[in-house]
Amino acid sequence: MAYRHGDYSPRNWLWDEAAGHHSLIDFEESAPGIAVEDLVWLCGAAWPIRPDLRAAFLTGYGRPLSSTEQRALVLLTARLGVSYLSTGLTKTDTVLIDRGHTVLQHLVRAPADTPAPGAAPPPGARRLPAHHHVRRRA
């Protein structure tokens, strides 16, 4: 458990390039919770297109995620993808629909048993078959 920001994404980041300092704003959603909840946006939006940022982030974080944290992050990120899809389909919002597909397709390409850098895979872990994928609705 940790006190988490609750909306950790670029719209709430402030970067002072001169000082090399990162700050956060908008603590409306902050509350006690699982620390990896603040990594969901990174896992679903940033790391799929910039995998190098994952290693850089975890280096700054000071330690790799445990296998339990990694599994929780994958499940929370899947929930985010499904939420994007559901809201997008309900509101006929193609941006959210595409975002949901992107998140879920990334998770299928990087299955839950893929450990975080430096983390041991969970016992009995296995990969999804290569042909397993998410299909778009017509």
Tab-separated table of C-alpha atoms in Angstrom:
chain	number	residue	atom	x	y	z
A	1	MET	CA	0.000	0.000	0.000
A	2	ALA	CA	1.079	3.539	-0.753
A	3	TYR	CA	-0.365	6.992	-1.047
A	4	ARG	CA	-0.792	7.252	-4.800
A	5	HIS	CA	-1.479	10.220	-7.075
A	6	GLY	CA	-4.455	8.565	-8.790
A	7	ASP	CA	-4.133	10.333	-12.166
A	8	TYR	CA	-0.456	9.963	-13.006
A	9	SER	CA	-0.279	10.997	-16.666
A	10	PRO	CA	1.379	13.800	-18.685
A	11	ARG	CA	-1.507	16.233	-18.224
A	12	ASN	CA	-0.564	16.322	-14.532
A	13	TRP	CA	3.213	16.456	-14.926
A	14	LEU	CA	5.294	19.602	-14.699
A	15	TRP	CA	8.856	19.441	-15.977
A	16	ASP	CA	11.381	22.144	-15.141
A	17	GLU	CA	14.051	21.531	-17.750
A	18	ALA	CA	16.496	24.059	-16.286
A	19	ALA	CA	16.374	22.411	-12.860
A	20	GLY	CA	15.857	18.874	-14.190
A	21	HIS	CA	12.918	18.532	-11.809
A	22	HIS	CA	9.615	16.667	-12.221
A	23	SER	CA	6.553	17.801	-10.253
A	24	LEU	CA	2.926	16.731	-10.081
A	25	ILE	CA	-0.320	18.688	-9.987
A	26	ASP	CA	-3.996	17.763	-9.534
A	27	PHE	CA	-4.225	15.558	-6.475
A	28	GLU	CA	-8.023	15.244	-6.672
A	29	GLU	CA	-7.834	11.455	-7.145
A	30	SER	CA	-5.024	10.827	-4.644
A	31	ALA	CA	-5.699	8.250	-1.954
A	32	PRO	CA	-4.174	5.201	-0.304
A	33	GLY	CA	-3.914	2.327	-2.761
A	34	ILE	CA	-1.640	-0.009	-4.636
A	35	ALA	CA	1.501	1.838	-5.751
A	36	VAL	CA	1.427	0.330	-9.261
A	37	GLU	CA	-1.940	2.015	-9.903
A	38	ASP	CA	0.069	5.116	-10.774
A	39	LEU	CA	1.934	3.185	-13.462
A	40	VAL	CA	-1.165	2.129	-15.433
A	41	TRP	CA	-1.043	5.026	-17.903
A	42	LEU	CA	2.665	4.414	-18.495
A	43	CYS	CA	2.061	0.694	-19.061
A	44	GLY	CA	-0.926	1.255	-21.352
A	45	ALA	CA	0.118	4.328	-23.330
A	46	ALA	CA	3.811	5.232	-23.037
A	47	TRP	CA	5.720	1.982	-22.711
A	48	PRO	CA	4.092	0.218	-25.694
A	49	ILE	CA	5.465	2.860	-28.071
A	50	ARG	CA	8.658	3.592	-26.113
A	51	PRO	CA	9.768	0.379	-24.350
A	52	ASP	CA	13.069	2.054	-23.428
A	53	LEU	CA	11.139	4.345	-21.100
A	54	ARG	CA	10.077	1.380	-18.971
A	55	ALA	CA	13.660	0.520	-18.083
A	56	ALA	CA	14.480	4.205	-17.546
A	57	PHE	CA	11.462	4.672	-15.278
A	58	LEU	CA	12.222	1.579	-13.219
A	59	THR	CA	15.844	2.690	-12.867
A	60	GLY	CA	14.600	5.981	-11.430
A	61	TYR	CA	12.029	4.103	-9.335
A	62	GLY	CA	14.958	2.385	-7.678
A	63	ARG	CA	13.929	-1.239	-8.097
A	64	PRO	CA	12.218	-3.625	-10.488
A	65	LEU	CA	8.586	-4.485	-9.934
A	66	SER	CA	7.954	-7.735	-8.102
A	67	SER	CA	6.096	-10.454	-9.989
A	68	THR	CA	3.002	-9.650	-7.883
A	69	GLU	CA	3.242	-5.948	-8.750
A	70	GLN	CA	3.761	-6.804	-12.418
A	71	ARG	CA	0.655	-9.031	-12.488
A	72	ALA	CA	-1.402	-6.325	-10.749
A	73	LEU	CA	-0.154	-3.731	-13.245
A	74	VAL	CA	-1.163	-5.902	-16.197
A	75	LEU	CA	-4.648	-6.490	-14.741
A	76	LEU	CA	-5.162	-2.794	-13.930
A	77	THR	CA	-3.974	-1.839	-17.417
A	78	ALA	CA	-6.377	-4.355	-18.985
A	79	ARG	CA	-9.167	-2.746	-16.946
A	80	LEU	CA	-8.145	0.649	-18.370
A	81	GLY	CA	-8.234	-0.710	-21.936
A	82	VAL	CA	-11.695	-2.216	-21.418
A	83	SER	CA	-12.877	1.072	-19.881
A	84	TYR	CA	-11.628	3.002	-22.921
A	85	LEU	CA	-13.429	0.579	-25.239
A	86	SER	CA	-16.657	0.605	-23.257
A	87	THR	CA	-16.795	4.383	-22.997
A	88	GLY	CA	-15.768	4.789	-26.622
A	89	LEU	CA	-18.450	2.417	-27.871
A	90	THR	CA	-21.106	3.997	-25.636
A	91	LYS	CA	-20.231	7.529	-26.766
A	92	THR	CA	-19.217	6.587	-30.336
A	93	ASP	CA	-15.789	8.080	-29.629
A	94	THR	CA	-13.282	6.582	-32.079
A	95	VAL	CA	-10.314	8.046	-30.173
A	96	LEU	CA	-11.251	6.077	-27.033
A	97	ILE	CA	-12.063	2.966	-29.076
A	98	ASP	CA	-8.645	3.103	-30.748
A	99	ARG	CA	-6.956	3.774	-27.401
A	100	GLY	CA	-8.686	0.730	-25.881
A	101	HIS	CA	-7.612	-1.459	-28.788
A	102	THR	CA	-4.028	-0.202	-28.521
A	103	VAL	CA	-3.837	-0.945	-24.782
A	104	LEU	CA	-5.317	-4.434	-25.123
A	105	GLN	CA	-3.281	-5.330	-28.218
A	106	HIS	CA	-0.111	-4.365	-26.371
A	107	LEU	CA	-1.055	-6.556	-23.429
A	108	VAL	CA	-1.632	-9.521	-25.729
A	109	ARG	CA	1.785	-8.966	-27.334
A	110	ALA	CA	3.375	-8.681	-23.849
A	111	PRO	CA	1.449	-11.299	-21.836
A	112	ALA	CA	0.984	-11.161	-18.086
A	113	ASP	CA	3.747	-13.656	-17.499
A	114	THR	CA	6.352	-11.305	-18.992
A	115	PRO	CA	8.181	-10.113	-15.898
A	116	ALA	CA	9.340	-6.589	-15.304
A	117	PRO	CA	13.049	-6.113	-15.958
A	118	GLY	CA	14.837	-7.849	-13.112
A	119	ALA	CA	11.701	-9.569	-11.767
A	120	ALA	CA	11.406	-13.317	-11.685
A	121	PRO	CA	8.499	-14.775	-13.686
A	122	PRO	CA	5.717	-16.228	-11.563
A	123	PRO	CA	5.766	-20.002	-11.000
A	124	GLY	CA	4.084	-21.932	-13.814
A	125	ALA	CA	4.059	-18.910	-16.150
A	126	ARG	CA	3.373	-19.568	-19.814
A	127	ARG	CA	3.060	-17.420	-22.933
A	128	LEU	CA	-0.025	-16.980	-25.091
A	129	PRO	CA	0.246	-18.543	-28.546
A	130	ALA	CA	1.626	-16.166	-31.206
A	131	HIS	CA	-1.667	-16.245	-33.144
A	132	HIS	CA	-3.701	-14.982	-30.144
A	133	HIS	CA	-4.853	-11.399	-30.806
A	134	VAL	CA	-7.576	-8.865	-30.146
A	135	ARG	CA	-10.056	-8.391	-32.980
A	136	ARG	CA	-11.688	-5.113	-33.889
A	137	ARG	CA	-15.417	-4.876	-34.245
A	138	ALA	CA	-16.558	-4.081	-37.764
